[in-house]
Tab-separated table of C-alpha atoms in Angstrom:
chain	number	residue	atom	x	y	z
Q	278	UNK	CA	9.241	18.429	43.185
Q	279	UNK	CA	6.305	20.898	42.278
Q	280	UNK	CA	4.999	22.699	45.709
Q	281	UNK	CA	1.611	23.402	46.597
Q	282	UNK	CA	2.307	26.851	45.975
Q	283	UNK	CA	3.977	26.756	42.771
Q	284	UNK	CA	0.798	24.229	41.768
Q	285	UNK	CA	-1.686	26.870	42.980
Q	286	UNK	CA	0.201	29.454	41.101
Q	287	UNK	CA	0.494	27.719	38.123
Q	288	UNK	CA	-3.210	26.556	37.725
Q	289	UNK	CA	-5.220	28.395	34.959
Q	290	UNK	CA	-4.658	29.307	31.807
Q	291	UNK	CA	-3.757	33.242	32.385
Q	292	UNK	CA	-1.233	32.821	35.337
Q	293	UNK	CA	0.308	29.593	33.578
Q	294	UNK	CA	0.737	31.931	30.122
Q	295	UNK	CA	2.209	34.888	31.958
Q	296	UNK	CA	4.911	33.123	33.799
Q	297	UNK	CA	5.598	31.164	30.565
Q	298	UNK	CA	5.734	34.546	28.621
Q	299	UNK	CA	7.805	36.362	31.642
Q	300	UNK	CA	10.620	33.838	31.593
Q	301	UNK	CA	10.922	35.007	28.248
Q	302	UNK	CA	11.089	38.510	28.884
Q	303	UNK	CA	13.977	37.373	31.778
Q	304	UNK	CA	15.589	35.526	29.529
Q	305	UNK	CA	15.730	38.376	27.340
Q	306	UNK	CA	16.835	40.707	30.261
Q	307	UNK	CA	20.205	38.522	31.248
Q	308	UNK	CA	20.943	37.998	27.296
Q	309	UNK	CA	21.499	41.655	27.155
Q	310	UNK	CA	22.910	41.652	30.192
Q	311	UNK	CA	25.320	38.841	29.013
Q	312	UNK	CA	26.460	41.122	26.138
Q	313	UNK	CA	27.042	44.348	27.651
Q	314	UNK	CA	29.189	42.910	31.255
Q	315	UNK	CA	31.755	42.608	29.782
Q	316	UNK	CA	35.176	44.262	30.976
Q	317	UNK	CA	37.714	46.076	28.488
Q	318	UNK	CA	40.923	43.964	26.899
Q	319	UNK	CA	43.546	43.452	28.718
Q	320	UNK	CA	42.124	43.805	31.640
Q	321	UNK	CA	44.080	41.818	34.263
Q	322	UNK	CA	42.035	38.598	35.393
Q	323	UNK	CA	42.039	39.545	39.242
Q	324	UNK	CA	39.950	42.985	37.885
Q	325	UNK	CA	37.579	41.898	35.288
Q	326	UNK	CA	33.927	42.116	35.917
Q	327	UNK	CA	31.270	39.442	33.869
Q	328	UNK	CA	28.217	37.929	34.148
Q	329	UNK	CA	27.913	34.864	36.618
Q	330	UNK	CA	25.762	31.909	36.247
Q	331	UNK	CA	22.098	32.258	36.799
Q	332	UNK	CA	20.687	30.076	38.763
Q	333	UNK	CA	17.687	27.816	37.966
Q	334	UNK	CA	15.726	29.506	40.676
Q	335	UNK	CA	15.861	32.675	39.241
Q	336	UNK	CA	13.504	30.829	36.245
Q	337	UNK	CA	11.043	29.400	39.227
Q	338	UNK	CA	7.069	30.384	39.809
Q	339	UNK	CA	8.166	31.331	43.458
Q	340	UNK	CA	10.825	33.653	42.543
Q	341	UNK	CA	8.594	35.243	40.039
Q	342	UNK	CA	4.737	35.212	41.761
Q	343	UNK	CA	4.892	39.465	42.068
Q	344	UNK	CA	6.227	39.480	37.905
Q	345	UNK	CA	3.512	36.629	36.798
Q	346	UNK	CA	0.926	38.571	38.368
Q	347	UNK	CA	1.999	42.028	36.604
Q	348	UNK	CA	2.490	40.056	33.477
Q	349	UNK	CA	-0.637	38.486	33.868
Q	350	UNK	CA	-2.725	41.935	33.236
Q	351	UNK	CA	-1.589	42.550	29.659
Q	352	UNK	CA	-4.180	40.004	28.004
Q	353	UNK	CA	-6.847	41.050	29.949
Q	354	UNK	CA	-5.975	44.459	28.624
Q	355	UNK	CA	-5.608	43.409	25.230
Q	356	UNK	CA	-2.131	44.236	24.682
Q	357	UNK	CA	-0.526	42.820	21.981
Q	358	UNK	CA	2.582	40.127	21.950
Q	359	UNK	CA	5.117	41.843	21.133
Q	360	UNK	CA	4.439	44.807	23.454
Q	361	UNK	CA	3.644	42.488	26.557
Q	362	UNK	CA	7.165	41.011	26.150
Q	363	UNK	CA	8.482	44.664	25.871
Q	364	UNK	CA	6.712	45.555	29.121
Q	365	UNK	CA	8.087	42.289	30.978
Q	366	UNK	CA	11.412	43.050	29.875
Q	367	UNK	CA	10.756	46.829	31.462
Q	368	UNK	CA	9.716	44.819	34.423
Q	369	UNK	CA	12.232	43.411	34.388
Q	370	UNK	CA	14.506	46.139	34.898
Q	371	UNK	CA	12.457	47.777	37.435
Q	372	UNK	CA	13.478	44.747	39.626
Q	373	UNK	CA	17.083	45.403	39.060
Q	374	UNK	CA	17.014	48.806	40.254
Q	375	UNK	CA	14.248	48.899	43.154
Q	376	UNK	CA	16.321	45.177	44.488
Q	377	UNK	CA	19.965	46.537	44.160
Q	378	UNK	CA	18.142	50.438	45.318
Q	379	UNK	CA	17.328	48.221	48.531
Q	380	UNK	CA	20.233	46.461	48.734
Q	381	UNK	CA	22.032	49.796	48.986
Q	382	UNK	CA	19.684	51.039	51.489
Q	383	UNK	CA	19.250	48.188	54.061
Q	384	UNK	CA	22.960	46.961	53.912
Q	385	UNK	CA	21.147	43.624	52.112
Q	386	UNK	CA	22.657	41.292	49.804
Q	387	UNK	CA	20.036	40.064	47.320
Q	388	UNK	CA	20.984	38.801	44.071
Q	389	UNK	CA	19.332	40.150	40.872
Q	390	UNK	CA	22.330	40.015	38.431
Q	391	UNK	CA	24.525	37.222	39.064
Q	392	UNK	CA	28.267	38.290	38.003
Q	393	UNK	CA	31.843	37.567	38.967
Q	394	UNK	CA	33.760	40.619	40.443
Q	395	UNK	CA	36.466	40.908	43.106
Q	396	UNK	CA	36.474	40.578	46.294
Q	397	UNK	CA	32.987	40.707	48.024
Q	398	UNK	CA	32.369	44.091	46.547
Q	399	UNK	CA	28.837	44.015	47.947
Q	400	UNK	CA	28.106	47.772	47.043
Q	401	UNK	CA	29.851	47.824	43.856
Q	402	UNK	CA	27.635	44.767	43.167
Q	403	UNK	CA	24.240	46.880	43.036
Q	404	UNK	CA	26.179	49.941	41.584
Q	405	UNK	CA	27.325	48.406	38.434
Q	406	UNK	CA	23.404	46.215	38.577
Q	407	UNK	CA	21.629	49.974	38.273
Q	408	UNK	CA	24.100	51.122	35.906
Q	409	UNK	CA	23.963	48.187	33.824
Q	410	UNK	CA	20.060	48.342	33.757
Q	411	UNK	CA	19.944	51.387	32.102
Q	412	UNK	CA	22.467	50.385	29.238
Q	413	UNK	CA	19.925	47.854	28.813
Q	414	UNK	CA	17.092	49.947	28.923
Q	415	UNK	CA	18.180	51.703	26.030
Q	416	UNK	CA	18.944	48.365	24.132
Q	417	UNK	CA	15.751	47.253	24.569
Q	418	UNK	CA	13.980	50.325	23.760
Q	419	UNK	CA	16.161	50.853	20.277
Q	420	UNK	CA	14.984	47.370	19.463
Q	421	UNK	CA	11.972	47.965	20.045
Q	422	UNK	CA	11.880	50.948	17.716
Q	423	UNK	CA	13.949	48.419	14.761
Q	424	UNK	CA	10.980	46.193	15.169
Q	425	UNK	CA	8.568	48.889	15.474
Q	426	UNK	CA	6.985	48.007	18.427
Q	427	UNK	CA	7.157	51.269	19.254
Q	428	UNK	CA	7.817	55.008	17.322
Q	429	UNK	CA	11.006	56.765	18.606
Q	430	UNK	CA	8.951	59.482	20.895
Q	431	UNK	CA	7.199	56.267	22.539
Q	432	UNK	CA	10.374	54.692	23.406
Q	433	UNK	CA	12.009	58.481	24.975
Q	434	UNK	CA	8.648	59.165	26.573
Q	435	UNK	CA	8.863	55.427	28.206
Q	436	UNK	CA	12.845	55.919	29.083
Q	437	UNK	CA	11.993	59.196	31.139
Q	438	UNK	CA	8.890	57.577	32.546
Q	439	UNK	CA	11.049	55.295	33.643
Q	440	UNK	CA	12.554	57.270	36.344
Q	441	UNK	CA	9.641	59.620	36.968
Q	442	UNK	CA	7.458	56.831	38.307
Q	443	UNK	CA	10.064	55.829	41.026
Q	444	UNK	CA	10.464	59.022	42.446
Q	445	UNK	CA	7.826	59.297	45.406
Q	446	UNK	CA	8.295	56.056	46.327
Q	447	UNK	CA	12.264	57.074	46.472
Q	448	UNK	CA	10.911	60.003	48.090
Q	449	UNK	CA	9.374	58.288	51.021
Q	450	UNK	CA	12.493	56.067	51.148
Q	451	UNK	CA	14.913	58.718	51.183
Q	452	UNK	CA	12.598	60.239	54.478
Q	453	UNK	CA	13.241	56.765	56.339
Q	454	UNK	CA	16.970	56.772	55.792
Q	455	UNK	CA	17.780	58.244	59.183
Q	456	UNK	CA	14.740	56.868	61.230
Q	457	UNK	CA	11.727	58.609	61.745
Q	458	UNK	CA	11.183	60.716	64.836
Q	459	UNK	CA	7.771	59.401	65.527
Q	460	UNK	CA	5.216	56.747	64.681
Q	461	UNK	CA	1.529	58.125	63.219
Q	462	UNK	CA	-1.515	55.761	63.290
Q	463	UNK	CA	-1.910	53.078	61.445
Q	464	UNK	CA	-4.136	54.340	58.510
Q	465	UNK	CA	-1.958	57.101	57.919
Q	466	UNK	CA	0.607	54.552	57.064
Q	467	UNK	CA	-1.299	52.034	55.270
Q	468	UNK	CA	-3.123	54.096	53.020
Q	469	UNK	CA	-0.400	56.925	52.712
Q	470	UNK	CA	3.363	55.690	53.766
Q	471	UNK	CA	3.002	52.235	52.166
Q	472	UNK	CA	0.587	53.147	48.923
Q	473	UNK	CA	3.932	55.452	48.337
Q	474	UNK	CA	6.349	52.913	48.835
Q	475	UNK	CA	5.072	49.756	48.191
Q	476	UNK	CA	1.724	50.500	45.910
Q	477	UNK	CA	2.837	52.476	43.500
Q	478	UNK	CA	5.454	49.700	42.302
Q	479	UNK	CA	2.422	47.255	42.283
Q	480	UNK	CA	1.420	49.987	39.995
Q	481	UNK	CA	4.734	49.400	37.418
Q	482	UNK	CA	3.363	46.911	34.788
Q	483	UNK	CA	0.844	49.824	33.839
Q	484	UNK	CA	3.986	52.143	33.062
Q	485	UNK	CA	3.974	51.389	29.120
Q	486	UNK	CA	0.179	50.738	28.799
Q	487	UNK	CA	-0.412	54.262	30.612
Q	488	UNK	CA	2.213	56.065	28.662
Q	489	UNK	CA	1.140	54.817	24.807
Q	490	UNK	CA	-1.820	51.908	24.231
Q	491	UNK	CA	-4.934	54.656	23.581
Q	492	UNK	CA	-7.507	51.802	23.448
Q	493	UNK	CA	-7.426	50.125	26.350
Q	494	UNK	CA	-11.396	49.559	28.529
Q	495	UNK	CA	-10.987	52.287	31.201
Q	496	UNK	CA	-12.967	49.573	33.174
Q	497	UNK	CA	-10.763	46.349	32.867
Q	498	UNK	CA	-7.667	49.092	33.311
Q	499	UNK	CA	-9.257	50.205	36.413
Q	500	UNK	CA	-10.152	46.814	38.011
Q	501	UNK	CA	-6.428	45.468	37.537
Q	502	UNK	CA	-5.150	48.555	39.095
Q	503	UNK	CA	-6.984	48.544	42.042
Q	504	UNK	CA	-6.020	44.605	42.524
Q	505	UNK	CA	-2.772	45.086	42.291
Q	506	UNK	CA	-2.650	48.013	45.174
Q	507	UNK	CA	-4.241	45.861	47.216
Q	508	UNK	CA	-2.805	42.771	46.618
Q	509	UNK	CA	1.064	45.218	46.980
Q	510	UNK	CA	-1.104	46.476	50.340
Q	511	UNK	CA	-1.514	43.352	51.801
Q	512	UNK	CA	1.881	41.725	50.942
Q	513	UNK	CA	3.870	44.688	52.669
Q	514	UNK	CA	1.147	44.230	55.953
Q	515	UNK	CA	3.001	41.006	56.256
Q	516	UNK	CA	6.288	42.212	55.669
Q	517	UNK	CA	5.471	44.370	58.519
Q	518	UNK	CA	4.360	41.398	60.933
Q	519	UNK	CA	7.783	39.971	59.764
Q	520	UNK	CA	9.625	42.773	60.420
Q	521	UNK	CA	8.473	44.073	63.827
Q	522	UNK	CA	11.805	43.520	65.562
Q	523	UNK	CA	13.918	45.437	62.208
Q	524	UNK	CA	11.684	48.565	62.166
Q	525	UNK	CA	11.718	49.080	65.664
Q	526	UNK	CA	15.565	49.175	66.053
Q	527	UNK	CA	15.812	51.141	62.771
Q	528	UNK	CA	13.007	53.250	63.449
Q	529	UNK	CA	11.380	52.380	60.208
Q	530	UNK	CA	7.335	52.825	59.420
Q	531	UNK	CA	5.356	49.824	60.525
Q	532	UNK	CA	1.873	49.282	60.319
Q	533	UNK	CA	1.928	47.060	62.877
Q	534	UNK	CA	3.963	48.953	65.440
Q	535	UNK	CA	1.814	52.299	64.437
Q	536	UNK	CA	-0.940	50.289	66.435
Q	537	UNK	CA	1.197	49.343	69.066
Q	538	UNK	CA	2.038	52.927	69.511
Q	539	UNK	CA	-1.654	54.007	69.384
Q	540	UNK	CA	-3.457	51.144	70.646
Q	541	UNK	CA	-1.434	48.972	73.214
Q	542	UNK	CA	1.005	50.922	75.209
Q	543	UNK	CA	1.730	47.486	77.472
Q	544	UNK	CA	3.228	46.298	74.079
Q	545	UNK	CA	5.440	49.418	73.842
Q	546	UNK	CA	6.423	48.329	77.446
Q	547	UNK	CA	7.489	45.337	76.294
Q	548	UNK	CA	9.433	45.889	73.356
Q	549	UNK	CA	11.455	48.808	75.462
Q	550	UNK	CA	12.465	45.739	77.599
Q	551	UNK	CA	13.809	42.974	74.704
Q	552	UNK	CA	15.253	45.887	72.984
Q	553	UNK	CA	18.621	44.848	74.339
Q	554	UNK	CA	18.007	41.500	73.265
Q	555	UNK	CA	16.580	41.184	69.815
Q	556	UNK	CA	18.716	41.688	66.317
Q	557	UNK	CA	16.710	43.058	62.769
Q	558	UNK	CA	16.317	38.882	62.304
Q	559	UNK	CA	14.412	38.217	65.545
Q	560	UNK	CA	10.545	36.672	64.935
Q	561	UNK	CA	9.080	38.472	67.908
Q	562	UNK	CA	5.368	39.253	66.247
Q	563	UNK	CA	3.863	36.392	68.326
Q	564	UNK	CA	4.851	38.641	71.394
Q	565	UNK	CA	2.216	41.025	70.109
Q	566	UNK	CA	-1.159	39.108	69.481
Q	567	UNK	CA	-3.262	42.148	69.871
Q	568	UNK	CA	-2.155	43.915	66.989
Q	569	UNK	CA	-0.940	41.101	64.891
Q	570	UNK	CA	-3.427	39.045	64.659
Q	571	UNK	CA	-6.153	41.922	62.944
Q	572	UNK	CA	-3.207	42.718	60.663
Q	573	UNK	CA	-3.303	39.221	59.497
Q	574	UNK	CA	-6.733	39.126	58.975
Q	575	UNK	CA	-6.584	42.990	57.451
Q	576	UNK	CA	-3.747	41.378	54.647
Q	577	UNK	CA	-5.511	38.477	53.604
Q	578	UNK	CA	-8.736	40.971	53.178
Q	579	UNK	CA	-6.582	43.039	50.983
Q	580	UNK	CA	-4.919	39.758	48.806
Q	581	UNK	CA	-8.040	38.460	48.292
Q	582	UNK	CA	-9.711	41.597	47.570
Q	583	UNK	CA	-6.892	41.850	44.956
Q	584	UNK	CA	-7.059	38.662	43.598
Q	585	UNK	CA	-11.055	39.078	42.946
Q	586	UNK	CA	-10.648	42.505	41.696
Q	587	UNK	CA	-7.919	40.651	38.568
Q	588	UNK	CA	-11.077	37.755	38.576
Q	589	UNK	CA	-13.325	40.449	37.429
Q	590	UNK	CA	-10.990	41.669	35.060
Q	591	UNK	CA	-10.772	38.389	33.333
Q	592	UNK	CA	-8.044	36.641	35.253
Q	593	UNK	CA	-10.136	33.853	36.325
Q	594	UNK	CA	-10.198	33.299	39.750
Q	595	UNK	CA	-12.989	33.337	41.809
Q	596	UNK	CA	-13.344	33.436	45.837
Q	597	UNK	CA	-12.422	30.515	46.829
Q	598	UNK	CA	-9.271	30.511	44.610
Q	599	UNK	CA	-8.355	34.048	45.736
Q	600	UNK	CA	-8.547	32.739	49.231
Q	601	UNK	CA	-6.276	30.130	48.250
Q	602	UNK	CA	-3.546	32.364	46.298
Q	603	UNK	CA	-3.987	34.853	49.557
Q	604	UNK	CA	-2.626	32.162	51.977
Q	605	UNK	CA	0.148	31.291	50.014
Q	606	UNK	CA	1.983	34.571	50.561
Q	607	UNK	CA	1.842	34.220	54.235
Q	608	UNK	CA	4.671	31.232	53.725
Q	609	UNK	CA	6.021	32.897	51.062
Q	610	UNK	CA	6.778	36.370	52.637
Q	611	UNK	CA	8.192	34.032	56.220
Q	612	UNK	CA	4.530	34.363	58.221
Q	613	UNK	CA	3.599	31.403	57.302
Q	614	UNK	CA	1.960	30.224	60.651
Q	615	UNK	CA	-0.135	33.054	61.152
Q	616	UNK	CA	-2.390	31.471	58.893
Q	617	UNK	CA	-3.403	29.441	61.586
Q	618	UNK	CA	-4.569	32.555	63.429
Q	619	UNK	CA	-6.565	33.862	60.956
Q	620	UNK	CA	-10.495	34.442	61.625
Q	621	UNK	CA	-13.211	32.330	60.317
């Protein structure tokens, strides 16, 4: 049965055509992928590695609303077929290695390549997802040369690009690996700390267009940029709201608890004393109405901001559909009954 939010994502022409033309592009992705996991002979059973079944979800609107949106920006820009299915396969990839990157990081267990290996092998999971990623990096890349889609020096350009675009947001990572040692205000980590880890992968899809389309309207280029940093903006505001009680125990950046720090020291108070009590899982942001309620309101500001910002562009949604998109991703990021708290 359809949801209401796969309906709302799926109304339009553009959104409709970009997840259609992305679950090519993964399609694509886990043929490759299908090819190259593939263990040497004579391999005994109990040790060979290959690709698992992928699950029907992994082909849903929900699982892909971040990818349709991305893919969504290359007819407004005018890019041609065959290169729009190139980018989404890049995508693509960049899911692979930011998810299994994360996975490594946060001692989380989320799928991106299904395959059948020993044992839980939960690291060498994400290991062998990054490595295999790059093997089909290249694969795509020399096809796309074959074909050409693109000229040799466009494809090693995009390959190096590759990793050169993840590196600050690795950078500010890597700085949260051991907890930070104290919290600065919330702007500082809005429009710094998460615009470095969260915006600048909003800021992906425009990896190949950047790197080698020369005729693209500096104008529509500009206005899908700055709606997908906000719209990335105001997705990781609610992560934060959902992840209050994580960040706190792993002294992680929070926009949320940077106002707590700053703003409410009673709330401080209070999360000193269910700090014994509370796991990385606990829902504790109705404990803090204060703060959590402008955050709301600031993320839904920033989605629908977003949202317009693609309308302009040519995306085709105007206010009252950008509101509508907006609220979605409160249930779809677990905040889902904030949106009863939300000002007029």
């Amino acid at each position: 049965m359809t949801t209401e939010i796969e309906h709302l994502w799926q109304q339009g022409k553009f959104l409709k055509a970009a997840f259609d033309e992305y679950k090519v592009c993964i399609k694509a992705v886990f043929k490759e992928a299908q090819t190259l996991l593939q263990s040497p002979p004579q391999t005994p059973a109990e040790f060979e590695v290959r690709m698992g079944t992928i699950p029907d979800e992994f082909y849903s609107i929900r699982k892909n609303l971040f990818s349709t949106l991305f893919q969504s920006v290359y007819p407004l820009l005018k890019i041609e077929e065959p290169r729009r299915l190139l980018y989404g396969k890049l995508n693509h990839l960049f899911r692979i290695w930011v998810t299994s990157a994360d996975n490594l990081l946060d001692n989380e267990d989320k799928i991106v390549v299904p395959m059948e290996i020993a044992g839980s092998s939960r690291v060498m999971r994400q290991v062998i997802s990054i490595l295999l990623a790059d093997r089909i990096l290249r694969n795509i890349t020399d096809e796309a040369v074959r074909n050409k889609v693109l000229r040799e020096e466009e494809a090693s350009l995009l390959t190096h690009r590759s990793l050169q675009i993840l590196l600050p947001s690795a950078a500010e990572e890597g700085s949260e690996e051991d907890g930070i040692t104290h919290r600065p205000n919330a702007g500082y980590v809005l429009n710094t700390i998460h615009r470095l880890k969260t915006g600048l992968l909003f800021h992906i899809p425009f990896l190949g267009p950047d790197t080698i389309e020369k005729e693209l309207d500096k104008e529509t280029l500009t206005l899908c940029k700055q709606g997908l940093m906000n719209f990335g903006l105001g997705c990781q505001i609610l992560d934060d709201i959902r992840d209050i009680a994580k960040d706190y125990l792993e002294m992680r950046h929070n926009y949320i608890l940077s106002m707590v720090y700053t703003d409410y020291l009673l709330y401080v108070e209070k999360l000193n004393a269910i700090e014994p009590d509370i796991r990385v899982s606990s829902n504790i942001f109705g404990l803090f109405p204060d703060a959590v309620y402008p955050a709301a309101d600031k993320a839904r500001e920033l989605l629908t901001d977003g949202l317009l910002s693609l309308g302009s562009a040519g995306l085709g949604i105007n206010k009252a559909v950008a509101r509508r998109l907006s609220l979605t991703m409160f249930e779809t990021l677990g905040v889902g009954e904030l949106t009863k708290c939300l000002s007029a």
